GROMACS .gro file of C-alpha atoms in nm:
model
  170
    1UNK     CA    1   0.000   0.000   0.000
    2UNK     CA    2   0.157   0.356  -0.093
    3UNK     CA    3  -0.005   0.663   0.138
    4UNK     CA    4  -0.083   0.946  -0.083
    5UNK     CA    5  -0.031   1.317   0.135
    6UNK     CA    6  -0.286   1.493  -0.066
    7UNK     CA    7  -0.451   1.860  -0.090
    8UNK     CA    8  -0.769   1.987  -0.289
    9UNK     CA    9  -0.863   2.340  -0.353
   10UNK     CA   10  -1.094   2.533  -0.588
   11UNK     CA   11  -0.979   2.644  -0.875
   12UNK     CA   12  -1.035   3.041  -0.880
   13UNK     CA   13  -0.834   3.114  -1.250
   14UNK     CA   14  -0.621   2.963  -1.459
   15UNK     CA   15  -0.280   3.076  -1.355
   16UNK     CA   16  -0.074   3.214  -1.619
   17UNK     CA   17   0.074   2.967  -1.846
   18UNK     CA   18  -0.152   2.655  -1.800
   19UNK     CA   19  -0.272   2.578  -2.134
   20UNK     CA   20   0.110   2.557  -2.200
   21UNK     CA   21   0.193   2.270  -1.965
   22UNK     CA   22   0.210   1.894  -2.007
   23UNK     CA   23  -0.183   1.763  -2.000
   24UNK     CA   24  -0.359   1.454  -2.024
   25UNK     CA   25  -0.761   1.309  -2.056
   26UNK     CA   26  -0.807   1.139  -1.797
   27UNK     CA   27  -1.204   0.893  -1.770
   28UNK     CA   28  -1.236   0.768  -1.433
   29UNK     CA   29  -1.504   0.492  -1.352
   30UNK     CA   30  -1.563   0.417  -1.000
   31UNK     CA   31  -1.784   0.096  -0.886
   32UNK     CA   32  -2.029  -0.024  -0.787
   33UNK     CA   33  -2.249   0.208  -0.921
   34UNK     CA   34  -2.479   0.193  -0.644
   35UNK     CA   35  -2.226   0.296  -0.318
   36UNK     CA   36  -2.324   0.638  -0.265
   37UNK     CA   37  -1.883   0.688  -0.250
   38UNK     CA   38  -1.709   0.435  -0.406
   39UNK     CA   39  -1.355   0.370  -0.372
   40UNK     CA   40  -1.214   0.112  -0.640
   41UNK     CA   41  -1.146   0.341  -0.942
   42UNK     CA   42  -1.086   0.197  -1.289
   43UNK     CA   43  -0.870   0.482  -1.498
   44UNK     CA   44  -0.750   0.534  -1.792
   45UNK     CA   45  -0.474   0.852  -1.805
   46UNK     CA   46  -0.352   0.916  -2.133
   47UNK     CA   47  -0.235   0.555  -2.260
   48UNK     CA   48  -0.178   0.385  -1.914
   49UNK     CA   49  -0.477   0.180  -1.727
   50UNK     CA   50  -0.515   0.100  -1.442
   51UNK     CA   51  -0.746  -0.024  -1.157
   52UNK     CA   52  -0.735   0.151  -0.808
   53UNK     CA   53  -0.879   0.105  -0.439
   54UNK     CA   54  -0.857   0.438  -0.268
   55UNK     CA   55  -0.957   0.509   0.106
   56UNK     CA   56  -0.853   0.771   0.376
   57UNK     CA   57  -0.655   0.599   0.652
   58UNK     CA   58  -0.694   0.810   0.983
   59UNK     CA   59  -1.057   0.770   0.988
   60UNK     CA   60  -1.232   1.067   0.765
   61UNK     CA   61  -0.885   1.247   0.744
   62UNK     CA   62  -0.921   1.311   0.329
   63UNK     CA   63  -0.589   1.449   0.348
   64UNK     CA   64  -0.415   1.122   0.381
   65UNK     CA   65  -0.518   0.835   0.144
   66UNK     CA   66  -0.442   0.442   0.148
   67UNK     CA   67  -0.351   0.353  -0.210
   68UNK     CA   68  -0.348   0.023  -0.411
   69UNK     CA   69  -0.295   0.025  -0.772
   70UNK     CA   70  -0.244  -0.222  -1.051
   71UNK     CA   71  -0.195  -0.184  -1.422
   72UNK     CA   72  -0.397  -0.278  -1.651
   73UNK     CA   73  -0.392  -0.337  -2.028
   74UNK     CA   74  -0.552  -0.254  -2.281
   75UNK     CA   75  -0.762  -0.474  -2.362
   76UNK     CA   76  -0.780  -0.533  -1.966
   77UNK     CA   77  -0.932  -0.200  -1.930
   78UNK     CA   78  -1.166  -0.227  -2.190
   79UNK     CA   79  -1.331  -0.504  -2.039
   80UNK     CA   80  -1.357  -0.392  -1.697
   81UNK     CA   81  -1.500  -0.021  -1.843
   82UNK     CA   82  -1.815  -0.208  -1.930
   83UNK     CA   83  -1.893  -0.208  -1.585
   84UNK     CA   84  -2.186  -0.026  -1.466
   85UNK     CA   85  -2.006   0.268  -1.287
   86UNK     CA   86  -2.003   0.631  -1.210
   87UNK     CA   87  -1.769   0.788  -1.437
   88UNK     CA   88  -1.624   1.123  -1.525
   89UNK     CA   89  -1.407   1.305  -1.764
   90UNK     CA   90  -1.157   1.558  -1.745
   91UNK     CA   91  -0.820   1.723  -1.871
   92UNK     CA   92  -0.513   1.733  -1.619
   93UNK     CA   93  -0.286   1.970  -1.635
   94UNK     CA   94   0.035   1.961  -1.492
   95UNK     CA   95   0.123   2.331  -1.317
   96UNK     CA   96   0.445   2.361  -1.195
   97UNK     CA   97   0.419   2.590  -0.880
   98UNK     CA   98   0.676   2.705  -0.594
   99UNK     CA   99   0.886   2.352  -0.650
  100UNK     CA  100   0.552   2.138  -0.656
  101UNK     CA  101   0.328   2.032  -0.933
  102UNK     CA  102  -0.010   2.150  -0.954
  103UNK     CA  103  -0.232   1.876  -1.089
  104UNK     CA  104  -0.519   2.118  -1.218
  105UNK     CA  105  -0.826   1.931  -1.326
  106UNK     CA  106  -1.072   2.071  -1.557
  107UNK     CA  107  -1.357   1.869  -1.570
  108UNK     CA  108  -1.538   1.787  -1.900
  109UNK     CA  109  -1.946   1.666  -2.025
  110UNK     CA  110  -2.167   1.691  -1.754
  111UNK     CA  111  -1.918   1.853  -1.468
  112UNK     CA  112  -1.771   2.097  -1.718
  113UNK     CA  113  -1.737   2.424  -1.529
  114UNK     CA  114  -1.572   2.274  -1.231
  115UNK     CA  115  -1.233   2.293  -1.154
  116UNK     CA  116  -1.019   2.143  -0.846
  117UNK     CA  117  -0.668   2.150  -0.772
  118UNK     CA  118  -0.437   1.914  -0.568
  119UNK     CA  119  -0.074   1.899  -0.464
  120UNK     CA  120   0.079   1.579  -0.314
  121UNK     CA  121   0.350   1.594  -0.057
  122UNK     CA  122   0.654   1.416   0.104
  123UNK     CA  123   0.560   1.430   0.430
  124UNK     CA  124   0.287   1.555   0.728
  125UNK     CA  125   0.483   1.875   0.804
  126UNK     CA  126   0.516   1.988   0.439
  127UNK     CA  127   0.139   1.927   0.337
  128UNK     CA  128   0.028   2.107   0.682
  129UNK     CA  129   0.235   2.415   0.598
  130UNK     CA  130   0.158   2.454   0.292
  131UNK     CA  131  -0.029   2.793   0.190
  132UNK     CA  132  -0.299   2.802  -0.077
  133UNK     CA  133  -0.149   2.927  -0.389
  134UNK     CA  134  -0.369   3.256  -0.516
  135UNK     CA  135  -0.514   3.089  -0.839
  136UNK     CA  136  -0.728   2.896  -0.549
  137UNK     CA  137  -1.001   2.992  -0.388
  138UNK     CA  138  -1.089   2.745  -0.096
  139UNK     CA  139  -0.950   2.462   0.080
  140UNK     CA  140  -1.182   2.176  -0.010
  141UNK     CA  141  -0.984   1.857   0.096
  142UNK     CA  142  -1.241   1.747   0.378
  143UNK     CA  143  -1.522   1.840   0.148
  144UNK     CA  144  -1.696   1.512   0.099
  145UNK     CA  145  -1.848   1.639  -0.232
  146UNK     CA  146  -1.438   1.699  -0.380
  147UNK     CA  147  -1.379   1.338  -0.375
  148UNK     CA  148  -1.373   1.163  -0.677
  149UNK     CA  149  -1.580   0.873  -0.597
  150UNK     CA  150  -1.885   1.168  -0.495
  151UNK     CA  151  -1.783   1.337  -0.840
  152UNK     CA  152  -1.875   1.036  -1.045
  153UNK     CA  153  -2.195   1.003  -1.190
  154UNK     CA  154  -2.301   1.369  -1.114
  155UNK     CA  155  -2.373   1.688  -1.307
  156UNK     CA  156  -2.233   2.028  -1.247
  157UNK     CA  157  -2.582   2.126  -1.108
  158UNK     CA  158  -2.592   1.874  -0.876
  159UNK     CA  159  -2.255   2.043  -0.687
  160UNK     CA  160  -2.301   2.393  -0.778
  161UNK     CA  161  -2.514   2.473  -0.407
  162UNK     CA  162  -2.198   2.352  -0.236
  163UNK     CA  163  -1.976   2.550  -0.473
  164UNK     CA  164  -2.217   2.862  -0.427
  165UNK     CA  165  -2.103   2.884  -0.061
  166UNK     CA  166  -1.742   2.970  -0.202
  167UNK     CA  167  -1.888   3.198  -0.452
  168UNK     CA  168  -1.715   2.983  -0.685
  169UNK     CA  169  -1.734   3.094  -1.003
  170UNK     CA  170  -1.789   2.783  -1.330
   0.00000   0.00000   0.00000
């Protein structure tokens, strides 16, 4: 198991430069369909696939995340996206930012609008210390709607009371 150190914010703007950096589609499907958060992900970033079970491992703490992964084919993947699951769609980008990288998701079809941000870190000390970059507008990392397995399966409507109370802009 690898233990992900993990923050989310709102996107506010697109910091200068963006649409310049390294990006990727990413489709996420997370099953079973019918767990209101589901936590076994099938992906497929770019060209690599892969299956993942995802879970926060100091009880509700979002910040820190248990992490098993495999790869996948191809053809492994294709099978396994016929699944009946909550999916999503969105472009990547990868913002380089004070020595981290930004992983700036834009989110496509029926979430297009929304925009979240994370940065993974080394340790405890560095992710609590770390200040929210100014192209970010709210800390949402213990927001239960940020997660991806919430994400899945929903429209932009469906968040956009929860986003309101930022005054989030789509």
């Amino acid at each position: 198991m690898e233990i992900e150190l993990e923050r989310t914010f709102l996107l506010k703007n697109t910091p200068a430069g963006m649409e310049k950096c390294k990006s990727i589609e990413i489709v996420d499907i997370y099953i079973p369909k019918a767990a209101e958060h589901p936590i076994l992900r099938i992906r497929k970033r770019g060209e690599i696939f892969e299956i993942t079970k995802k879970y926060p491992i100091k009880g509700n703490d979002s910040s820190e995340q248990g992490e098993h992964t495999i790869s996948l084919s191809r053809e492994e993947f294709g099978e396994l996206s016929r699944l009946e699951g909550k999916r999503f769609r969105k472009t990547r980008y990868f913002y380089p930012f004070n020595g981290k990288t930004a992983e700036i998701d834009i989110y496509l079809d029926d979430l297009k609008g929304l925009g979240l941000v994370d940065f993974e870190f080394d340790n405890r000390e560095e992710k609590d210390e770390f200040q929210m970059p100014d192209f970010c507008l709210a800390d949402v990392t213990q927001e239960k709607f940020a997660a991806g397995g919430i994400l899945a399966g929903k429209k932009y409507s469906d968040v956009q009371a929860v986003l309101d109370k930022w005054g989030y802009k789509k």
